[in-house]
GROMACS .gro file of C-alpha atoms in nm:
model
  399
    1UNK     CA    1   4.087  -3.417  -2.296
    2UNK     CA    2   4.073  -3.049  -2.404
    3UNK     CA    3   4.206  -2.949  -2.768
    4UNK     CA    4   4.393  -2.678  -2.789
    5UNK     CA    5   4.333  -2.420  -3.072
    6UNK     CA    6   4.473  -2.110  -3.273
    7UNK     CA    7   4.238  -1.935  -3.487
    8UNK     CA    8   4.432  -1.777  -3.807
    9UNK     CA    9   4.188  -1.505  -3.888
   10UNK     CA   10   4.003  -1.509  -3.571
   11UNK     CA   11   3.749  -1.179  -3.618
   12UNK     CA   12   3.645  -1.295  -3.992
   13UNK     CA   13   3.289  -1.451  -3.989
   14UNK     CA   14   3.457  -1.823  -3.991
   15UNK     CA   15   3.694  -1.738  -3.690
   16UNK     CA   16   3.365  -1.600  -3.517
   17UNK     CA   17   3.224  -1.940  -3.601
   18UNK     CA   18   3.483  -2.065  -3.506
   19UNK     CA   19   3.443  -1.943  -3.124
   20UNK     CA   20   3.124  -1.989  -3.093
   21UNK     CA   21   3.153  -2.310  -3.132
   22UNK     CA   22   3.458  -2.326  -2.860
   23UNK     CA   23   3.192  -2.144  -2.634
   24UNK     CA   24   2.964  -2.419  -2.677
   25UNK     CA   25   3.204  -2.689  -2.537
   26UNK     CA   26   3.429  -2.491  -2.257
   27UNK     CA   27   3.522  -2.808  -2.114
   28UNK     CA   28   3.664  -2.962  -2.499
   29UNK     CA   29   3.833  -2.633  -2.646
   30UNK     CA   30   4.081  -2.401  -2.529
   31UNK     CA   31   4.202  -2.110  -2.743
   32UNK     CA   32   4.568  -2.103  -2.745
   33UNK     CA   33   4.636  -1.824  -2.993
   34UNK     CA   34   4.416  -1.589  -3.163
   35UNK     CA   35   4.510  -1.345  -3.524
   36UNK     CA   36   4.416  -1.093  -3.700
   37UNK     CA   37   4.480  -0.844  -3.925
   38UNK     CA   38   4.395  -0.466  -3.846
   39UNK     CA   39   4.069  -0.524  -3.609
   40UNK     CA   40   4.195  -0.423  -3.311
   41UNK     CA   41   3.914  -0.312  -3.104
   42UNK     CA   42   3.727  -0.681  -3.171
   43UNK     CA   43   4.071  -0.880  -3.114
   44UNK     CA   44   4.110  -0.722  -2.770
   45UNK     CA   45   3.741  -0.790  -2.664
   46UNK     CA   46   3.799  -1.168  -2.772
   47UNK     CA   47   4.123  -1.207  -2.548
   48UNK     CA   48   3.910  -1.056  -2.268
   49UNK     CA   49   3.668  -1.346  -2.320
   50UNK     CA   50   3.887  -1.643  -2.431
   51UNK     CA   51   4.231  -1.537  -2.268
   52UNK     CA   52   4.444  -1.719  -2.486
   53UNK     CA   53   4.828  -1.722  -2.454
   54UNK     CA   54   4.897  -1.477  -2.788
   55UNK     CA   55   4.701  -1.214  -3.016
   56UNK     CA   56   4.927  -1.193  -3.292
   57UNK     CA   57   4.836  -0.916  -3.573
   58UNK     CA   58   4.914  -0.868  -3.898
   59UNK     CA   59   4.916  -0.470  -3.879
   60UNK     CA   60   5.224  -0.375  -3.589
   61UNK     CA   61   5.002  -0.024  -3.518
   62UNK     CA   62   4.691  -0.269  -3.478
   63UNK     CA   63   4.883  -0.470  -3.234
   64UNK     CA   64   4.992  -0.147  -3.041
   65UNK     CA   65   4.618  -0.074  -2.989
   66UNK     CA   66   4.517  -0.417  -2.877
   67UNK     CA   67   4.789  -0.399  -2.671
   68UNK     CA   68   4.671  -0.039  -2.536
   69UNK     CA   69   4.302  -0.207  -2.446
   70UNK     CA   70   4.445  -0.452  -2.242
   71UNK     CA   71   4.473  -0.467  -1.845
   72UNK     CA   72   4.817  -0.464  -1.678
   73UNK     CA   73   4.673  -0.813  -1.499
   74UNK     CA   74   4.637  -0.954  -1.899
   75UNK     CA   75   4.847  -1.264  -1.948
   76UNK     CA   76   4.834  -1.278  -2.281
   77UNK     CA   77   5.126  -1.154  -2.520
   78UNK     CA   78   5.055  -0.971  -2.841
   79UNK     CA   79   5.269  -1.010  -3.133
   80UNK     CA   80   5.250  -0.868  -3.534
   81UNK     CA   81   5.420  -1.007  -3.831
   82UNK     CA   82   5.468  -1.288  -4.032
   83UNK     CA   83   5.642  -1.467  -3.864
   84UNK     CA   84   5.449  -1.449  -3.539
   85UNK     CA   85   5.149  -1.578  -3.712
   86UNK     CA   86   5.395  -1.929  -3.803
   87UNK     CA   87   5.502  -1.961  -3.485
   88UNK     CA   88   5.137  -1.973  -3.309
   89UNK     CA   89   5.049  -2.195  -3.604
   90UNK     CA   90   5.340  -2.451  -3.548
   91UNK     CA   91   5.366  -2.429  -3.143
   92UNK     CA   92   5.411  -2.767  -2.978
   93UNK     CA   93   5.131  -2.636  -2.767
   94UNK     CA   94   4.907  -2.660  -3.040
   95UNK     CA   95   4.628  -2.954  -3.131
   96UNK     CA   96   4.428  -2.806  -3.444
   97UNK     CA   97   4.483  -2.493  -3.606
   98UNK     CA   98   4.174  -2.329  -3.809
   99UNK     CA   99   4.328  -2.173  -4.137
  100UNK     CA  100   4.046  -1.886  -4.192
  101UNK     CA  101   4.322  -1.596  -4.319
  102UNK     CA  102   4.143  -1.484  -4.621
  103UNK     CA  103   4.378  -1.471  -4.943
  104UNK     CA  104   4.731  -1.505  -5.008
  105UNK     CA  105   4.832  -1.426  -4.690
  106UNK     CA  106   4.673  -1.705  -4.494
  107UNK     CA  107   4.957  -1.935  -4.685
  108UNK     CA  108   5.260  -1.954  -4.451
  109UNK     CA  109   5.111  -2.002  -4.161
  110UNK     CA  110   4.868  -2.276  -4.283
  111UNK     CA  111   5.133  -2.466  -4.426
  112UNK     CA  112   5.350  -2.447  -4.106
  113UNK     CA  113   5.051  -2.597  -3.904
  114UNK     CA  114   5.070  -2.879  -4.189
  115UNK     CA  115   5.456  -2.910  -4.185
  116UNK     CA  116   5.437  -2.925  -3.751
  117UNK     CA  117   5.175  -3.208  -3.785
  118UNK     CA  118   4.894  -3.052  -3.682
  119UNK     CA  119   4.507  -3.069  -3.723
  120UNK     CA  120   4.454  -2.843  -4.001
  121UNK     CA  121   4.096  -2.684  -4.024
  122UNK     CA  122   4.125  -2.589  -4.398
  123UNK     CA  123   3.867  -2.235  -4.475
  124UNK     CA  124   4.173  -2.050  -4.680
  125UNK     CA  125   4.133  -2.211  -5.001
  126UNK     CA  126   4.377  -2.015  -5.126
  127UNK     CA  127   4.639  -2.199  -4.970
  128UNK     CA  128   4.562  -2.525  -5.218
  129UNK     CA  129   4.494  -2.274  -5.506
  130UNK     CA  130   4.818  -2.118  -5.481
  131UNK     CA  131   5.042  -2.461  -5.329
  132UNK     CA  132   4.823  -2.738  -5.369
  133UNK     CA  133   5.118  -3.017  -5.483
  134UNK     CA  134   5.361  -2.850  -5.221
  135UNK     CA  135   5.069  -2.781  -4.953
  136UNK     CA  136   4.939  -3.164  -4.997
  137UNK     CA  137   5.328  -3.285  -4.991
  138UNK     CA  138   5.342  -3.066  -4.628
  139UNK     CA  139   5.021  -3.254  -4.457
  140UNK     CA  140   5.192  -3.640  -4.580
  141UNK     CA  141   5.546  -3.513  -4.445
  142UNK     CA  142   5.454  -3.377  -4.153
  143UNK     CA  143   5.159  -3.635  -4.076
  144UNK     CA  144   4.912  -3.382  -4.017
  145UNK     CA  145   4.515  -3.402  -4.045
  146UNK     CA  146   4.334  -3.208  -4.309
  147UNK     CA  147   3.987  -3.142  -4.218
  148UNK     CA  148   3.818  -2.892  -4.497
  149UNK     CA  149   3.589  -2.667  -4.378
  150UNK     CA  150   3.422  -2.485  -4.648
  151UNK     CA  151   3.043  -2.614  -4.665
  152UNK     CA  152   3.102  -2.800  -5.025
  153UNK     CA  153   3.466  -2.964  -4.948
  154UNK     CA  154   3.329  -3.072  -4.582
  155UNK     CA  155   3.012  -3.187  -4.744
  156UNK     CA  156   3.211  -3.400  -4.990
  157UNK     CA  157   3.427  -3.548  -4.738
  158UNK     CA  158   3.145  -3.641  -4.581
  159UNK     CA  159   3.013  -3.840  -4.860
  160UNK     CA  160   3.329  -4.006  -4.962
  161UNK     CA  161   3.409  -4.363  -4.844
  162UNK     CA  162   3.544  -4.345  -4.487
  163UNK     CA  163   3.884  -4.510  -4.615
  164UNK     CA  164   3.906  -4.326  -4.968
  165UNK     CA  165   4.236  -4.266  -5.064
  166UNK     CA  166   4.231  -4.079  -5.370
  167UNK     CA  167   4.118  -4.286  -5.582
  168UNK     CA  168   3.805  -4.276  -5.779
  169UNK     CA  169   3.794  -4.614  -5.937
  170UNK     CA  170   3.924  -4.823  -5.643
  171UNK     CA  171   3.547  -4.659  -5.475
  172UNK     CA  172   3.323  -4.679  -5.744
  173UNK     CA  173   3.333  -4.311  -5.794
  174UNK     CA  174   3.176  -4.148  -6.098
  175UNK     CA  175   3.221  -3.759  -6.020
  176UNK     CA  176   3.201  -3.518  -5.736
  177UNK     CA  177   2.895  -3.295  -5.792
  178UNK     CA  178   2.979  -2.937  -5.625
  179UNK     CA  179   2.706  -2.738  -5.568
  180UNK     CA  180   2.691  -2.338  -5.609
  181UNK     CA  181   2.408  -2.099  -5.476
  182UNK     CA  182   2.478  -1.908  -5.800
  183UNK     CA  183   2.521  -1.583  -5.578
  184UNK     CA  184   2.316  -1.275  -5.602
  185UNK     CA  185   2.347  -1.201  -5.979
  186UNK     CA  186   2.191  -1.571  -6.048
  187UNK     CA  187   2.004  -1.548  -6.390
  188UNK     CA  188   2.120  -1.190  -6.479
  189UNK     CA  189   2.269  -1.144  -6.789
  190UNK     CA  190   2.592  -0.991  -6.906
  191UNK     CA  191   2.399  -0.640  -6.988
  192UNK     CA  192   2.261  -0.688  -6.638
  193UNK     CA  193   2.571  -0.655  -6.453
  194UNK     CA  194   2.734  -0.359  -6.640
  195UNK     CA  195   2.583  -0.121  -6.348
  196UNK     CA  196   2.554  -0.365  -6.049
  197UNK     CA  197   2.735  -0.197  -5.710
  198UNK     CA  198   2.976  -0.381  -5.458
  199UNK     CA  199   2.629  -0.343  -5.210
  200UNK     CA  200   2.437  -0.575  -5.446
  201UNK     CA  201   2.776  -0.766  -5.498
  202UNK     CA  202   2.847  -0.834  -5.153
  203UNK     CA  203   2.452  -0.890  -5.073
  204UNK     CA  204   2.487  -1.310  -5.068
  205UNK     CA  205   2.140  -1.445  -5.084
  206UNK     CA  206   2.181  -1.724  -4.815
  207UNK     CA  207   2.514  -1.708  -4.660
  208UNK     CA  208   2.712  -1.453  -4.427
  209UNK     CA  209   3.065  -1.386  -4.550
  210UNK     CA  210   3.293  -1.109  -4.610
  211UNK     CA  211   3.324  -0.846  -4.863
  212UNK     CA  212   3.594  -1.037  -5.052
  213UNK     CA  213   3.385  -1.387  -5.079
  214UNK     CA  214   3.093  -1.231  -5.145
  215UNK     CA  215   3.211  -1.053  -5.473
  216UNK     CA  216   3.406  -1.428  -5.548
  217UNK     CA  217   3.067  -1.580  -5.448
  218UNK     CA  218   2.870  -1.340  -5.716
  219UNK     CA  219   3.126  -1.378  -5.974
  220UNK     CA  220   3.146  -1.796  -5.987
  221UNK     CA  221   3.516  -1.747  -5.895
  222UNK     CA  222   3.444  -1.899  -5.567
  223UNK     CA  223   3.337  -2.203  -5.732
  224UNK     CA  224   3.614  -2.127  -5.922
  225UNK     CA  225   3.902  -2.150  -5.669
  226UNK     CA  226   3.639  -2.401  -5.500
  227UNK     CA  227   3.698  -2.639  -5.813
  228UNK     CA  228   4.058  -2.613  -5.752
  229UNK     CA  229   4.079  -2.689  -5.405
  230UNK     CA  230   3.848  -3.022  -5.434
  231UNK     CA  231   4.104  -3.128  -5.737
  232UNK     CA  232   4.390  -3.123  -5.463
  233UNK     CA  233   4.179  -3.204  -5.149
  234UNK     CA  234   4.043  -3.526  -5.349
  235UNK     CA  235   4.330  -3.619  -5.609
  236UNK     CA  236   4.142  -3.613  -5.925
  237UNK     CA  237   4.102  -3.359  -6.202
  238UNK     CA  238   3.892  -3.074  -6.331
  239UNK     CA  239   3.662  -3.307  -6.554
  240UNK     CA  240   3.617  -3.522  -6.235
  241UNK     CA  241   3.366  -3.230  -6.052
  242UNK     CA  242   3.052  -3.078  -6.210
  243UNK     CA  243   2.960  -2.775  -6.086
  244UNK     CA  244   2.562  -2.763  -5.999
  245UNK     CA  245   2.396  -2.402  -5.936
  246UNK     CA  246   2.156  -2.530  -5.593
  247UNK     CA  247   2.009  -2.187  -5.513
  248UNK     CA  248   1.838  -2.310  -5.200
  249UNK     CA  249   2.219  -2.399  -5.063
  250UNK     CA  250   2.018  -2.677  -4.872
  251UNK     CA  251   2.272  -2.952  -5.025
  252UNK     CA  252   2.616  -2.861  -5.035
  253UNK     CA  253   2.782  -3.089  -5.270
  254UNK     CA  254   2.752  -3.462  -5.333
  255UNK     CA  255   2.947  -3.768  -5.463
  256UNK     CA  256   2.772  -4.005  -5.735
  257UNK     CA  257   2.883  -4.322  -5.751
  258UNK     CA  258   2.893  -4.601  -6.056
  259UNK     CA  259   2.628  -4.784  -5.913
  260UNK     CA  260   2.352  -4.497  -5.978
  261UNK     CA  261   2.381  -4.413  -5.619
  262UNK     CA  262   2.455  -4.001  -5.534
  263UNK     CA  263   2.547  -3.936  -5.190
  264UNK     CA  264   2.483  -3.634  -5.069
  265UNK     CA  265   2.489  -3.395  -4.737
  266UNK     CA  266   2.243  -3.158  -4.653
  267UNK     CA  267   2.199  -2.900  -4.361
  268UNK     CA  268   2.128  -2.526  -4.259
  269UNK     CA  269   2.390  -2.274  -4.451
  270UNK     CA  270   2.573  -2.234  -4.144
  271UNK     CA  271   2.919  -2.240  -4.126
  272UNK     CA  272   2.950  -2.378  -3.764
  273UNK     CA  273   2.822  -2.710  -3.917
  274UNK     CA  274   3.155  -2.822  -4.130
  275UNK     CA  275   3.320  -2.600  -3.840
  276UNK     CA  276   3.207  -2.834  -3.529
  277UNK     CA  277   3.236  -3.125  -3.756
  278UNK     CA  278   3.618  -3.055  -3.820
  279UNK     CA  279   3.734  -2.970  -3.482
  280UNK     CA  280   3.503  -3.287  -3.334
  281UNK     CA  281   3.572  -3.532  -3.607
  282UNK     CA  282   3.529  -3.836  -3.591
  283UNK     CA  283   3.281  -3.756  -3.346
  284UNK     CA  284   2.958  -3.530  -3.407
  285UNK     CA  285   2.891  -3.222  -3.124
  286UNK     CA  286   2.644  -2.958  -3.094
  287UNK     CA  287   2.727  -2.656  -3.321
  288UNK     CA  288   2.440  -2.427  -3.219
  289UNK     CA  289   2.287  -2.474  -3.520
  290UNK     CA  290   1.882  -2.565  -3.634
  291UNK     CA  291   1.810  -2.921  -3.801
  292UNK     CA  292   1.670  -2.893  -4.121
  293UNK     CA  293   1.335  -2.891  -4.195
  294UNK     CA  294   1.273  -3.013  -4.521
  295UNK     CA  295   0.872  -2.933  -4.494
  296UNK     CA  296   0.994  -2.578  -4.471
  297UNK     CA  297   1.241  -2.613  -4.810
  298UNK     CA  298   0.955  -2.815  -5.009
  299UNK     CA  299   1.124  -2.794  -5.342
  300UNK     CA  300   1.515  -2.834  -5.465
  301UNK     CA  301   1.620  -2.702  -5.833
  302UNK     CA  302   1.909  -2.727  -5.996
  303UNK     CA  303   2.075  -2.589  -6.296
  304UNK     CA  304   2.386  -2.553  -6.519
  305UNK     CA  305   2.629  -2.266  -6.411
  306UNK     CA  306   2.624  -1.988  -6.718
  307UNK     CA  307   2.982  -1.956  -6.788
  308UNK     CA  308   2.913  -1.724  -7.049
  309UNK     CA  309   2.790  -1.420  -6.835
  310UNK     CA  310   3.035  -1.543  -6.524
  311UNK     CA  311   3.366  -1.658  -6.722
  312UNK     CA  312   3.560  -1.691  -6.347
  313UNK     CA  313   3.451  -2.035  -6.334
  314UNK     CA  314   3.614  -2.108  -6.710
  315UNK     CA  315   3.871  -1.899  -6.598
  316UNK     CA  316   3.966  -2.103  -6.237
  317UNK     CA  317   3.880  -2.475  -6.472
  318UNK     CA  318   4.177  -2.343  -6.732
  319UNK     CA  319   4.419  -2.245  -6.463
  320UNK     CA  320   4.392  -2.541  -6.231
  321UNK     CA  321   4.470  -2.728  -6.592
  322UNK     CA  322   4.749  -2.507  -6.715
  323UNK     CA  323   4.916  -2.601  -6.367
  324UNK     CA  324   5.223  -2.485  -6.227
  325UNK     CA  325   5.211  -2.114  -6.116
  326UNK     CA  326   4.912  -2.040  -6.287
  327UNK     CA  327   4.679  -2.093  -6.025
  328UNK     CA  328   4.885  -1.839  -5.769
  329UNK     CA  329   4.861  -1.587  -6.055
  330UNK     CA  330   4.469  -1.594  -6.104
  331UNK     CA  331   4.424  -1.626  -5.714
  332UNK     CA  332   4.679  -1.278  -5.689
  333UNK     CA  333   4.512  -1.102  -6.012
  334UNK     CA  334   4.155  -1.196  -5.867
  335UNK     CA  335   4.242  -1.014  -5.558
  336UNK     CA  336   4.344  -0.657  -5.687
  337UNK     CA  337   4.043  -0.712  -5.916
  338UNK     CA  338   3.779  -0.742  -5.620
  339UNK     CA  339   3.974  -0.485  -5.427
  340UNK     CA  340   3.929  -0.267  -5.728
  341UNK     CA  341   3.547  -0.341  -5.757
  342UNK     CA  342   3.530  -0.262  -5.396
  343UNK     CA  343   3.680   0.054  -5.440
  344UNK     CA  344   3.448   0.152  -5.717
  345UNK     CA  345   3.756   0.199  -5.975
  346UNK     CA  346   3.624  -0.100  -6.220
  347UNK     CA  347   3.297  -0.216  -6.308
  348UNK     CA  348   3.178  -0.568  -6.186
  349UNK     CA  349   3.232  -0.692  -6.581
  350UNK     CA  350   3.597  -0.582  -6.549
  351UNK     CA  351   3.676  -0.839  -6.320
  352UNK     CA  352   3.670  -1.119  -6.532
  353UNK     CA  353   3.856  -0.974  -6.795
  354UNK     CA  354   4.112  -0.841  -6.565
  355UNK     CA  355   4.202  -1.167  -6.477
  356UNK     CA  356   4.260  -1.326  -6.777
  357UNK     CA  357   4.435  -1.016  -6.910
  358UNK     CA  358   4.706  -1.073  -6.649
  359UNK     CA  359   4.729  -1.503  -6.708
  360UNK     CA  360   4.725  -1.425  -7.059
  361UNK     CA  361   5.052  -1.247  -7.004
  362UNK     CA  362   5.189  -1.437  -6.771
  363UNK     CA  363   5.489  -1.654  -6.812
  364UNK     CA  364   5.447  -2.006  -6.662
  365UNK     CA  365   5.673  -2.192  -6.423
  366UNK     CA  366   5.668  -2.509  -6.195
  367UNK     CA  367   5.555  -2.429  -5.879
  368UNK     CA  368   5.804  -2.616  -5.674
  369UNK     CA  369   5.864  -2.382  -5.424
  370UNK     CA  370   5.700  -2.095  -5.180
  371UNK     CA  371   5.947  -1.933  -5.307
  372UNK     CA  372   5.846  -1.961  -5.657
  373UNK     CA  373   5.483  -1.938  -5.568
  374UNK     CA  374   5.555  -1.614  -5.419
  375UNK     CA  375   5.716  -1.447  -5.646
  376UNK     CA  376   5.432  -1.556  -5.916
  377UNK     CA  377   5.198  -1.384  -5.710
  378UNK     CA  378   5.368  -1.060  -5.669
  379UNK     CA  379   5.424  -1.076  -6.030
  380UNK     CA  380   5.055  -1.099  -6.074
  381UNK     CA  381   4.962  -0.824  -5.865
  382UNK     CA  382   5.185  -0.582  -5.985
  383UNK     CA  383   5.091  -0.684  -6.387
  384UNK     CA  384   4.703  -0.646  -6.230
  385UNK     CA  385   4.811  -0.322  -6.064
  386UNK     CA  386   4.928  -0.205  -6.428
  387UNK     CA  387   4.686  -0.287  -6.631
  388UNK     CA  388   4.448  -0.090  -6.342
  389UNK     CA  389   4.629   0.224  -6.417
  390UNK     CA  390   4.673   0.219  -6.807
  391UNK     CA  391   4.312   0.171  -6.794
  392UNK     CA  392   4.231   0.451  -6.564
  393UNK     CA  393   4.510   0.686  -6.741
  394UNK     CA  394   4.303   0.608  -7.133
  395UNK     CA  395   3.990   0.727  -6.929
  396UNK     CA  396   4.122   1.052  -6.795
  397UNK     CA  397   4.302   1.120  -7.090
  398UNK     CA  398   4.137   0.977  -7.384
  399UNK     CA  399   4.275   1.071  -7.737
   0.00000   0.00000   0.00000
């Protein structure tokens, strides 16, 4: 029986996983909807290859050059907005949606495919950092499937008890162990990074990801928002995960258990592992990628994350804790901050401080509705925004 798909964030490196992967098994996978944000000349040559029902973009002038590329014989319908990206998230039509929007925008639509009952690939961890109570609350209501997908989450589903249920005792658990690659910047020390450029940033030693993740990924605020997610995706609490810097990124997170045993999975870093393993699951397919050859690895180290030089992770642990809106307001704050690093208008060490800069004034309130949520995280960008300008306005004008 074929599966029918949307891809939210379909020309990212996981929605490109994502397809290759549907390439691989024509005859299990059809693409029903495609998205994207302002890629227009890659959108239109994927609905050339996959024809699916709807291209929906973010940007409406991307969507009027998609559009533009097409052939008057094209069956597929191209939308923008919002909105359009819920609606090919919660179509009837739809079997399993992968959620691979990066940031705060990937939200909405991921929790309509939970509310409509879908399979939900989870990649957008933001969507649990930001709504984790209300996002978990949407996949029990509307008796969806939540498959994560990032390479530590799937890897710690994987080790969990087929039938766990949330709770740690009832399985003998001890602690999740999460592993990090510790990023490019591994080892470095504060006076290191003063200088370091969003090239080296975004230059991930083992893994292919976007500009965004990569800078998370070199900060520890990956891990960070990582931490958070497996606290919601898992029921348990901060103190319940130990974060484990694995720079070989051969094992990508394990479960230890209270009788000495640690459980863990191990493969290639390739993201069409966790990929083909959500979309197949229960079953196993083929997902294009290598077996592992552990003559080839030969040695496995391990090591304490340095929270002193890469306070993200501190700052993620102290959010997820505070509760409420606070995680939304990191997640927003961390976004102008990388888009600021990007830009060249902070230094790397700003980040960091940035963040907590903006929580520190933040105001905190229950997070009991999008609503709510939203509005936190508008809040946090514009305080972010701010702060950016004060700061560049004392350098071009210092007393």
């Amino acid at each position: 029986m074929t599966s029918r798909i949307t891809v939210l964030g379909a020309t990212g490196s996981i929605g490109q996983s994502t397809l290759d992967v549907v390439r691989r098994h024509p005859d299990r996978y059809q693409v029903f909807a495609l998205t994207a944000a302002k890629r227009a000349d890659e959108m239109a040559a994927l609905v050339r290859e996959f024809s699916p029902r709807y291209a929906v973009m973010a940007d409406s002038e991307a969507a009027r050059r998609v559009q533009a590329q097409l052939t008057c014989g094209c069956e597929t319908t191209v939308l923008s907005g919002t909105r359009a990206l819920v609606e090919v998230a919660e179509a009837a039509e739809v079997d399993q949606v992968m959620a691979a929007i990066v940031g705060a925008a990937g939200l909405l639509p991921t929790l309509a495919a939970a509310r409509a009952g879908k399979r939900v690939l989870l990649a957008n961890k933001e969507s649990l950092v930001m709504a984790g109570p209300l996002f978990m609350q949407a996949i029990r209501e509307g008796d969806a499937e939540l498959l994560p997908i990032d390479s530590e989450h799937n890897a710690i589903f994987q080790s969990l008890p087929h039938n766990y249920g949330g709770d740690f005792s009832a399985h003998g658990i001890r602690k999740i162990l999460l592993t990090a690659s510790g990023g490019p910047f591994r080892g470095r020390t504060a006076a290191d990074l003063e200088n370091v450029t969003p090239a080296q940033a975004v230059a991930h030693p083992n893994w292919s990801m976007g500009a965004k993740i990569s800078v998370d990924s070199a900060t520890l605020m990956n891990k960070g928002l990582e931490l958070i997610e497996a606290c919601f995706l898992f029921n348990c609490q901060a103190e319940n995960i130990q974060v484990v810097v694995h720079p070989q990124s051969v094992i990508h997170s394990m479960v230890q258990y209270c009788d000495g045993s640690v459980i863990a999975q191990l493969g290639q870093p390739d993201m069409r592992t966790p990929i083909a393993y959500g979309m197949a699951w229960p079953e196993r397919i083929d997902a294009g990628v290598e077996s592992l050859d552990l003559f080839d690895i030969a040695r496995l180290d391990f090591t304490p994350p340095d929270e002193e030089t890469f306070p993200c992770l501190r700052l993620a642990r102290d959010a997820f804790n505070a509760g409420g809106t606070m995680p939304a307001v990191l997640n927003a704050a961390n976004e102008i901050a990388v888009a600021a690093f990007l830009g060249e208008q902070i230094p790397f060490t700003r980040i960091p401080s940035l963040i907590s800069d903006v929580m520190q004034r933040h105001t905190l309130a229950a997070a009991d509705s999008v609503e709510v949520i939203l509005e936190a995280d508008r809040w946090a960008r514009d305080c972010a925004l701010q702060l950016l300008n004060e700061t560049n306005s004392s350098v071009e004008n210092p007393a």
